[in-house]
Structures are given as C-alpha cells and as structure tokens.
Short mmCIF file of C-alpha atoms and ligand atoms in Angstrom, two decimals:
data_model
loop_
_atom_site.label_atom_id
_atom_site.label_comp_id
_atom_site.label_asym_id
_atom_site.label_seq_id
_atom_site.Cartn_x
_atom_site.Cartn_y
_atom_site.Cartn_z
CA MET A 1 94.77 80.98 112.93
CA PRO A 2 95.01 83.97 110.58
CA GLU A 3 92.06 86.31 110.21
CA GLU A 4 89.90 85.04 107.36
CA SER A 5 90.17 86.87 104.03
CA ILE A 6 87.19 89.03 103.09
CA ASP A 7 88.66 90.32 99.82
CA HIS A 8 86.34 88.17 97.74
CA ILE A 9 83.10 89.37 99.39
CA ASP A 10 80.76 91.72 97.48
CA PHE A 11 79.13 93.44 100.46
CA ASP A 12 76.37 95.12 98.45
CA ASP A 13 75.30 91.71 97.19
CA LEU A 14 75.69 90.17 100.66
CA ASN A 15 73.53 92.84 102.26
CA ARG A 16 70.82 92.30 99.64
CA ARG A 17 70.82 88.59 100.46
CA ALA A 18 70.96 89.04 104.26
CA VAL A 19 67.86 87.73 106.06
CA SER A 20 67.97 90.81 108.32
CA GLN A 21 69.66 94.19 108.64
CA PRO A 22 71.45 95.76 111.64
CA ILE A 23 68.96 96.99 114.23
CA VAL A 24 71.16 100.08 114.83
CA SER A 25 73.86 101.51 112.57
CA HIS A 26 75.12 104.59 114.47
CA ILE A 27 77.30 102.41 116.71
CA TYR A 28 78.64 98.86 116.43
CA THR A 29 76.95 96.31 118.68
CA ALA A 30 77.52 92.58 119.21
CA ASP A 31 76.80 89.58 121.46
CA PRO A 32 73.12 90.50 121.95
CA SER A 33 71.36 89.21 125.08
CA ALA A 34 67.68 89.94 124.56
CA HIS A 35 64.97 89.87 127.23
CA VAL A 36 61.35 90.94 127.45
CA PHE A 37 60.77 93.13 130.50
CA ASN A 38 57.38 94.81 131.03
CA GLY A 39 56.28 93.93 127.49
CA ARG A 40 59.27 95.53 125.71
CA ILE A 41 62.41 94.00 124.28
CA TYR A 42 65.67 95.04 125.90
CA ILE A 43 68.93 94.04 124.27
CA TYR A 44 72.17 93.98 126.26
CA PRO A 45 74.98 93.91 123.66
CA SER A 46 78.69 94.48 123.64
CA HIS A 47 79.56 97.94 122.28
CA ASP A 48 82.25 97.35 119.67
CA VAL A 49 84.83 100.09 119.08
CA GLU A 50 87.89 100.58 116.91
CA SER A 51 90.92 100.06 119.12
CA ASN A 52 93.61 99.81 116.43
CA ILE A 53 94.90 96.75 118.28
CA PRO A 54 95.90 94.08 115.72
CA PHE A 55 93.86 90.86 115.38
CA ASP A 56 95.15 87.97 117.49
CA ASP A 57 93.83 84.64 118.79
CA LEU A 58 93.47 86.13 122.28
CA GLY A 59 90.86 88.63 121.04
CA SER A 60 92.97 91.60 122.13
CA HIS A 61 91.33 93.65 119.35
CA PHE A 62 88.01 93.38 121.21
CA ALA A 63 88.77 96.36 123.46
CA MET A 64 85.27 97.43 124.42
CA GLU A 65 84.86 100.01 127.21
CA ASP A 66 81.16 100.39 127.95
CA TYR A 67 77.64 99.06 127.51
CA HIS A 68 74.58 100.61 125.86
CA VAL A 69 71.13 99.06 126.31
CA ILE A 70 68.99 98.93 123.16
CA SER A 71 65.19 98.76 123.46
CA MET A 72 62.49 97.86 120.94
CA ASP A 73 58.70 97.75 121.14
CA SER A 74 58.75 94.64 118.92
CA PRO A 75 61.30 92.78 116.78
CA SER A 76 60.26 94.81 113.72
CA SER A 77 60.12 98.27 115.31
CA ASN A 78 62.80 100.95 115.59
CA ALA A 79 65.59 100.23 118.03
CA VAL A 80 66.38 102.91 120.62
CA ASP A 81 69.88 103.38 122.01
CA ASN A 82 69.49 104.36 125.68
CA GLY A 83 73.06 105.67 126.04
CA VAL A 84 75.90 104.54 128.27
CA ALA A 85 74.60 102.17 130.95
CA LEU A 86 77.97 101.27 132.50
CA HIS A 87 81.57 102.25 131.72
CA VAL A 88 84.70 100.29 132.63
CA LYS A 89 86.03 103.34 134.52
CA GLU A 90 83.13 102.96 136.97
CA VAL A 91 84.06 99.36 137.84
CA PRO A 92 86.78 99.34 140.51
CA TRP A 93 88.02 95.80 139.82
CA ALA A 94 87.91 95.95 135.99
CA ASP A 95 90.71 97.11 133.69
CA LYS A 96 89.53 96.47 130.12
CA GLN A 97 87.64 94.37 127.59
CA MET A 98 84.00 94.68 128.57
CA TRP A 99 82.85 91.63 126.59
CA ALA A 100 79.47 89.97 126.12
CA PRO A 101 77.02 90.84 128.94
CA ASP A 102 73.60 89.61 130.01
CA ALA A 103 70.83 90.91 132.26
CA ALA A 104 68.08 89.65 134.55
CA GLU A 105 65.23 91.15 136.56
CA LYS A 106 64.17 90.21 140.08
CA ASP A 107 61.64 92.03 142.27
CA GLY A 108 61.93 95.25 140.26
CA THR A 109 65.74 95.38 140.26
CA TYR A 110 67.68 94.88 137.03
CA TYR A 111 71.01 93.09 137.09
CA LEU A 112 73.71 93.51 134.45
CA PHE A 113 76.22 90.64 134.39
CA PHE A 114 79.43 91.34 132.51
CA PRO A 115 82.93 89.92 132.01
CA ALA A 116 86.03 92.09 132.01
CA LYS A 117 89.73 91.62 132.46
CA ALA A 118 90.77 92.54 135.98
CA HIS A 119 93.99 94.43 136.62
CA ASP A 120 95.91 91.13 136.76
CA GLY A 121 94.83 90.23 133.20
CA ILE A 122 92.39 87.52 134.32
CA PHE A 123 88.80 87.59 133.10
CA ARG A 124 86.21 87.74 135.90
CA ILE A 125 82.45 88.27 135.88
CA GLY A 126 80.84 91.21 137.64
CA VAL A 127 77.34 92.36 138.50
CA ALA A 128 75.83 95.85 138.44
CA THR A 129 72.29 96.82 139.46
CA SER A 130 69.71 99.43 138.51
CA SER A 131 66.05 100.25 139.13
CA SER A 132 65.64 100.61 135.34
CA PRO A 133 66.23 98.03 132.59
CA THR A 134 68.24 100.67 130.70
CA GLY A 135 70.47 101.62 133.63
CA PRO A 136 72.59 103.42 134.62
CA PHE A 137 73.93 100.38 136.49
CA ILE A 138 75.89 100.60 139.74
CA PRO A 139 78.62 97.95 139.87
CA GLN A 140 79.47 95.81 142.86
CA PRO A 141 82.98 96.68 144.10
CA GLU A 142 84.31 93.15 143.50
CA PRO A 143 83.61 90.52 140.84
CA ILE A 144 81.52 87.46 141.69
CA LYS A 145 83.60 85.28 144.00
CA GLU A 146 85.10 82.24 142.21
CA SER A 147 84.00 83.64 138.82
CA PHE A 148 86.25 83.33 135.81
CA SER A 149 86.23 83.39 132.00
CA ILE A 150 83.60 85.18 129.87
CA ASP A 151 80.12 85.26 128.31
CA PRO A 152 77.70 85.11 131.27
CA ALA A 153 74.12 84.18 130.35
CA VAL A 154 71.58 84.19 133.19
CA PHE A 155 68.46 82.02 132.95
CA LYS A 156 65.45 82.23 135.25
CA ASP A 157 63.73 78.88 135.56
CA ASP A 158 60.00 78.51 136.19
CA ASP A 159 60.65 77.64 139.86
CA GLY A 160 62.25 81.08 140.43
CA HIS A 161 65.87 79.86 140.53
CA TYR A 162 68.42 81.80 138.48
CA TYR A 163 71.40 80.09 136.85
CA MET A 164 74.48 81.56 135.22
CA TYR A 165 76.03 79.79 132.22
CA PHE A 166 79.46 81.05 131.25
CA GLY A 167 82.84 80.30 129.73
CA GLY A 168 84.76 80.67 126.52
CA ILE A 169 87.99 79.10 125.28
CA TRP A 170 91.08 80.69 123.67
CA GLY A 171 90.95 84.43 124.61
CA GLY A 172 88.13 83.65 127.04
CA GLN A 173 90.70 81.72 129.17
CA LEU A 174 88.46 78.74 130.08
CA GLN A 175 91.25 76.28 129.22
CA ARG A 176 93.55 77.98 131.73
CA TRP A 177 91.25 76.87 134.57
CA ARG A 178 91.33 73.11 133.87
CA THR A 179 93.05 72.34 137.17
CA GLY A 180 90.76 74.63 139.17
CA GLU A 181 93.26 77.45 139.35
CA TYR A 182 94.43 79.91 136.72
CA LYS A 183 97.53 78.93 134.74
CA ASP A 184 99.49 81.65 133.04
CA GLY A 185 101.47 81.29 129.83
CA GLU A 186 101.76 82.46 126.26
CA GLY A 187 99.09 81.96 123.63
CA PRO A 188 95.46 80.84 123.67
CA LEU A 189 96.06 77.22 122.71
CA MET A 190 97.96 76.14 125.85
CA TYR A 191 96.09 73.74 128.17
CA LEU A 192 93.48 72.76 125.58
CA PRO A 193 92.58 69.03 125.66
CA GLU A 194 93.88 66.72 122.93
CA ASN A 195 91.47 65.97 120.07
CA ASP A 196 90.54 62.54 121.47
CA GLU A 197 89.87 63.86 124.98
CA PRO A 198 86.46 65.19 126.10
CA ALA A 199 85.91 68.77 124.97
CA LEU A 200 86.10 71.58 127.45
CA CYS A 201 82.65 72.40 128.80
CA GLY A 202 80.86 75.65 129.46
CA LYS A 203 79.99 76.15 133.13
CA ILE A 204 76.80 76.55 135.13
CA ALA A 205 76.26 77.84 138.67
CA ARG A 206 73.01 78.61 140.44
CA LEU A 207 72.95 82.18 141.76
CA THR A 208 72.23 83.24 145.33
CA ASP A 209 68.80 84.75 146.07
CA ASP A 210 70.24 88.29 145.73
CA LEU A 211 71.76 87.33 142.33
CA LEU A 212 75.14 88.75 143.42
CA GLU A 213 77.13 85.55 143.98
CA PHE A 214 77.33 81.88 143.00
CA ALA A 215 75.27 79.65 145.32
CA GLU A 216 77.41 76.64 144.39
CA ALA A 217 80.69 75.75 142.75
CA PRO A 218 80.41 75.94 138.94
CA LYS A 219 79.73 72.61 137.22
CA ASP A 220 80.40 71.42 133.66
CA VAL A 221 77.69 71.83 131.03
CA VAL A 222 78.16 68.52 129.22
CA ILE A 223 77.06 68.17 125.58
CA THR A 224 76.70 64.58 124.41
CA ASP A 225 76.60 62.85 121.05
CA GLU A 226 73.80 60.54 119.83
CA SER A 227 75.22 57.68 122.00
CA GLY A 228 75.31 59.76 125.16
CA ASN A 229 79.08 60.24 125.15
CA PRO A 230 80.55 63.69 125.82
CA LEU A 231 81.61 65.46 122.62
CA LEU A 232 85.34 65.28 122.03
CA ALA A 233 87.70 68.25 121.81
CA GLY A 234 88.47 67.40 118.16
CA ASP A 235 84.79 67.56 117.20
CA ASN A 236 85.28 71.17 116.15
CA ASP A 237 81.98 71.50 114.28
CA ARG A 238 79.94 70.57 117.38
CA ARG A 239 81.91 71.17 120.57
CA PHE A 240 81.46 74.20 122.85
CA PHE A 241 83.67 77.25 122.33
CA GLU A 242 81.81 80.27 123.83
CA ALA A 243 78.51 82.24 123.81
CA SER A 244 76.27 80.18 126.12
CA TRP A 245 72.53 80.73 126.10
CA MET A 246 69.61 78.88 127.67
CA HIS A 247 65.94 78.88 126.70
CA LYS A 248 63.13 76.58 127.67
CA HIS A 249 60.60 75.28 125.13
CA ASN A 250 57.82 72.77 125.85
CA GLY A 251 59.46 71.81 129.16
CA LYS A 252 62.86 71.05 127.59
CA TYR A 253 66.06 72.98 128.25
CA TYR A 254 67.92 74.19 125.15
CA PHE A 255 71.58 75.02 125.73
CA SER A 256 72.97 76.91 122.73
CA TYR A 257 76.50 78.10 122.04
CA SER A 258 79.07 79.03 119.42
CA THR A 259 81.62 76.57 118.03
CA GLY A 260 84.08 79.47 117.68
CA ASP A 261 86.71 78.66 115.08
CA THR A 262 84.18 76.73 112.95
CA HIS A 263 81.67 79.59 113.28
CA PHE A 264 78.41 77.71 113.94
CA LEU A 265 75.72 78.40 116.49
CA CYS A 266 74.56 74.99 117.78
CA TYR A 267 72.33 73.61 120.51
CA GLY A 268 71.72 70.60 122.73
CA ILE A 269 68.55 69.55 124.54
CA GLY A 270 68.29 68.44 128.18
CA ASP A 271 65.78 67.68 130.92
CA THR A 272 67.22 69.96 133.63
CA PRO A 273 69.10 73.28 133.61
CA TYR A 274 72.28 71.31 134.37
CA GLY A 275 71.96 68.93 131.41
CA PRO A 276 73.50 66.81 130.03
CA PHE A 277 72.45 68.23 126.69
CA LYS A 278 72.16 65.93 123.70
CA TYR A 279 73.53 67.64 120.61
CA GLY A 280 70.58 68.80 118.49
CA GLY A 281 72.03 70.56 115.45
CA ARG A 282 72.88 73.96 114.03
CA ILE A 283 70.90 77.12 114.69
CA LEU A 284 72.83 79.53 112.47
CA ASN A 285 75.32 78.95 109.69
CA PRO A 286 78.45 81.14 109.67
CA VAL A 287 78.07 84.90 109.43
CA VAL A 288 80.55 87.39 108.02
CA GLY A 289 83.09 88.04 110.78
CA TRP A 290 85.00 85.54 112.91
CA THR A 291 82.65 85.41 115.88
CA SER A 292 79.06 84.27 116.21
CA HIS A 293 77.07 85.00 119.37
CA HIS A 294 73.35 85.13 120.02
CA SER A 295 70.35 84.96 122.29
CA ILE A 296 66.93 83.38 121.84
CA CYS A 297 63.86 85.14 123.13
CA GLN A 298 60.09 84.72 122.87
CA PHE A 299 57.85 87.69 122.05
CA TRP A 300 54.11 87.54 121.44
CA GLY A 301 54.21 83.75 120.96
CA LYS A 302 57.04 83.69 118.40
CA TRP A 303 60.71 82.90 118.98
CA TYR A 304 63.49 85.16 117.75
CA LEU A 305 67.22 84.76 117.25
CA PHE A 306 69.25 87.84 118.07
CA TYR A 307 72.72 87.54 116.53
CA HIS A 308 75.44 89.64 114.94
CA ASP A 309 77.59 89.87 111.86
CA SER A 310 80.27 92.20 110.46
CA SER A 311 78.41 93.18 107.28
CA LEU A 312 78.03 96.88 108.19
CA SER A 313 81.79 97.25 108.80
CA LYS A 314 82.46 95.32 105.58
CA GLY A 315 83.96 92.37 107.39
CA VAL A 316 85.94 93.93 110.25
CA THR A 317 85.99 91.16 112.86
CA HIS A 318 85.65 93.35 115.92
CA LEU A 319 83.08 95.82 114.48
CA ARG A 320 79.83 93.89 114.49
CA SER A 321 76.12 94.71 114.27
CA VAL A 322 73.19 93.11 116.05
CA LYS A 323 70.41 91.64 113.92
CA VAL A 324 67.22 89.72 114.64
CA THR A 325 65.31 87.06 112.73
CA GLU A 326 62.57 84.58 113.55
CA LEU A 327 63.55 81.16 114.90
CA VAL A 328 61.33 78.09 114.48
CA HIS A 329 61.14 74.90 116.55
CA ASP A 330 59.65 72.14 114.41
CA GLU A 331 57.01 69.67 115.64
CA HIS A 332 59.77 67.41 117.04
CA GLY A 333 61.31 70.26 119.01
CA HIS A 334 64.28 70.65 116.65
CA ILE A 335 65.38 74.15 115.73
CA GLN A 336 65.34 74.87 112.01
CA THR A 337 68.80 75.95 110.81
CA ILE A 338 68.96 79.57 109.64
CA ASP A 339 71.09 80.70 106.70
CA PRO A 340 72.05 84.31 107.44
CA TYR A 341 72.28 85.13 103.72
CA LEU A 342 69.97 83.75 101.04
CA LYS A 343 71.70 81.84 98.23
O1 FUB B 401 82.68 90.26 122.04
C1 FUB B 401 83.86 89.65 122.50
C2 FUB B 401 83.75 88.17 122.38
O2 FUB B 401 83.54 87.80 121.02
C3 FUB B 401 82.59 87.54 123.09
O3 FUB B 401 82.77 87.46 124.47
C4 FUB B 401 82.53 86.25 122.40
O4 FUB B 401 81.39 85.50 122.64
C5 FUB B 401 82.67 86.68 120.97
O5 FUB B 401 81.45 87.08 120.41
#
C-alpha cells in the first residue's frame, strides 16, 4: 500500500481543529503508554527520529534508537522530558528499531518492556529495570524467552497478577509465527490468513512474579462479533492489527487496539483478562499519519486517551507527536468515539 497523500491537507487549519496539541514539540514522540505512579503521570513513548529510510510496508522507516520518559503532574500541565532512559546500544541482544514500549511498577522497581529487532532481524521483547520511573533502565542481557513480535502492553490486575498483551501484523511479524515458529520470506503480506479465515489475534501471557519472563505460553486474544464468532481477517475495519492496550472499568476488561491499515482505534469488552472480547466500537477516528497507537489511563477520577498524530511534522508518517484528550465511558459502558479534529 502506498503512503497516503497529504498534499491536500491545510495543516494550519487542521491544527486549529485538533482536539489537543502535542504534549512536547522539541522531539517527536509516539505510541504513548501512560501510567500513574506515585500520583504523577509517566508516559513511555517511542522516540521518533528521521532515518532517511524510505517508507515501506515493513515499517523500516521507523528506525528509533532510544526511549525518553515524559512526566506530567496532570493531563493539562507541562510535560517534562526526562532524557534518555535506555539506548539500543546498551541492549546486548538488540540491533535496531526500538518500537512501542510499556512500563510497570512492582515493589518499588520500575520495568520497561520494549520490542526491538535482534541481530537476526526478528522482533523480540525485552525488559529493563530501574529504581526510578524515569530510568535510566538496565536491560536484561537476553529478551524474554519465547517472546516475539511487537507492542508489549503490561496490565496489572486487581489480584496482583501482571499480563503482557503484544503483537502486530505486517512489519510487526505476527503473521510469520502462525505455525509457532518464525517463517522468513519477502514482504509483510506473506502468511496472512485469507479474508474468510479468522483474523490473526494479538497475544497474552501472564508474567512471572519477577516480571522478567512469561509464566505461560502466549495465548490468542480473541475478538468476537455480535454473534460471538471470531472476527474474520477480511473485516479490516474491526480486526486486530497492532497496539494492544488493556484497562479495567466497572469490573469489565477493555482490550483496545489499532486496525492498522484502516487507521481506527477500537475496543472489545470481556469478563477476564484473557477474553474473549466482544467488539465494542471505535475509540478514535483516523489521525493524520499512517499509524494510530494509544493508551488509556485514569487520573483523578477521569479517563484519558493518550494517542499520537503526525500534525507537527506536517504529515510525515514516522515523525509523530503524543497528545492527550479525555475519554468517556457512557452509562452502558461503551466508549464514546473521539474525532481527533473538529469538523
Ligand atoms: O512506532 C512503531 C510502530 O508504529 C508501533 O510499534 C506500532 O504500534 C505503530 O504505532
């Protein structure tokens, strides 16, 4: 698929109509994973950089090298960039492409979970630890055993168990693992299911007590339609592509994700962390830029959507900026769809 044309966009007008502005503008940030630790908001984003690598469907132009942690006293206050928290050169197993990370806290230790391509070109997921939410983080020497693909999102349930959701298709390589082992080959579209087959699923694995490994083999995160049937691969407006997130509201589990090439953020609702998740609707309509990726976080009783777009870079796909806006669950538990730009 060719990169979408942005020639027709009047960015001054778009920025006037945007429901929120970038929280920082001195660097490009994306894929925000927001958490409240000790009463402050900490955002763990990708740090987008210009690589001069041409756009392709594998995402080769997303050539990020490090992570910065951004902190805020509240969603409307100034955002502070706390500097480099981890660089790819410090991670023995990782070669390149430090994509969307997440973080968790347990017993005063902070864990940064991140995907990167290993030296063999295969995406794995690593962990690094720190005594501070802003790092610096010390990486484990090896990636998580049996980990693969991208976009880790770690959820702590009320019973103290931690779960990792992960996976992304096309450049995220999830489709290459359909048989349980990595299959090589050209192009991102090999090994995808046919349109009338069940869609590929994101994955979930409970973490070990030290949060450094999977406690179980990863399982499918199944999203179902109104009749309880798994969404099909051809259901491009609703099926999973990448960018998993989990939040819990009124005892229900909300699995949210990006539909990738159709550019929606959607969600499904389930009764356990494992699902299945009945498709619930759209959270965010398409933003400027190919990707959409988010997190959902509660602060002082209100819910917020952290997301990104490419408005600051005037539409450059791989130069994105994190934004935040309020998110509302209605009285039936449905999430009200957000338009990123007013009409
Ligand atoms: O930032 C690189 C990739 O773009 C992420 O891993 C995806 O979720 C998409 O946002």
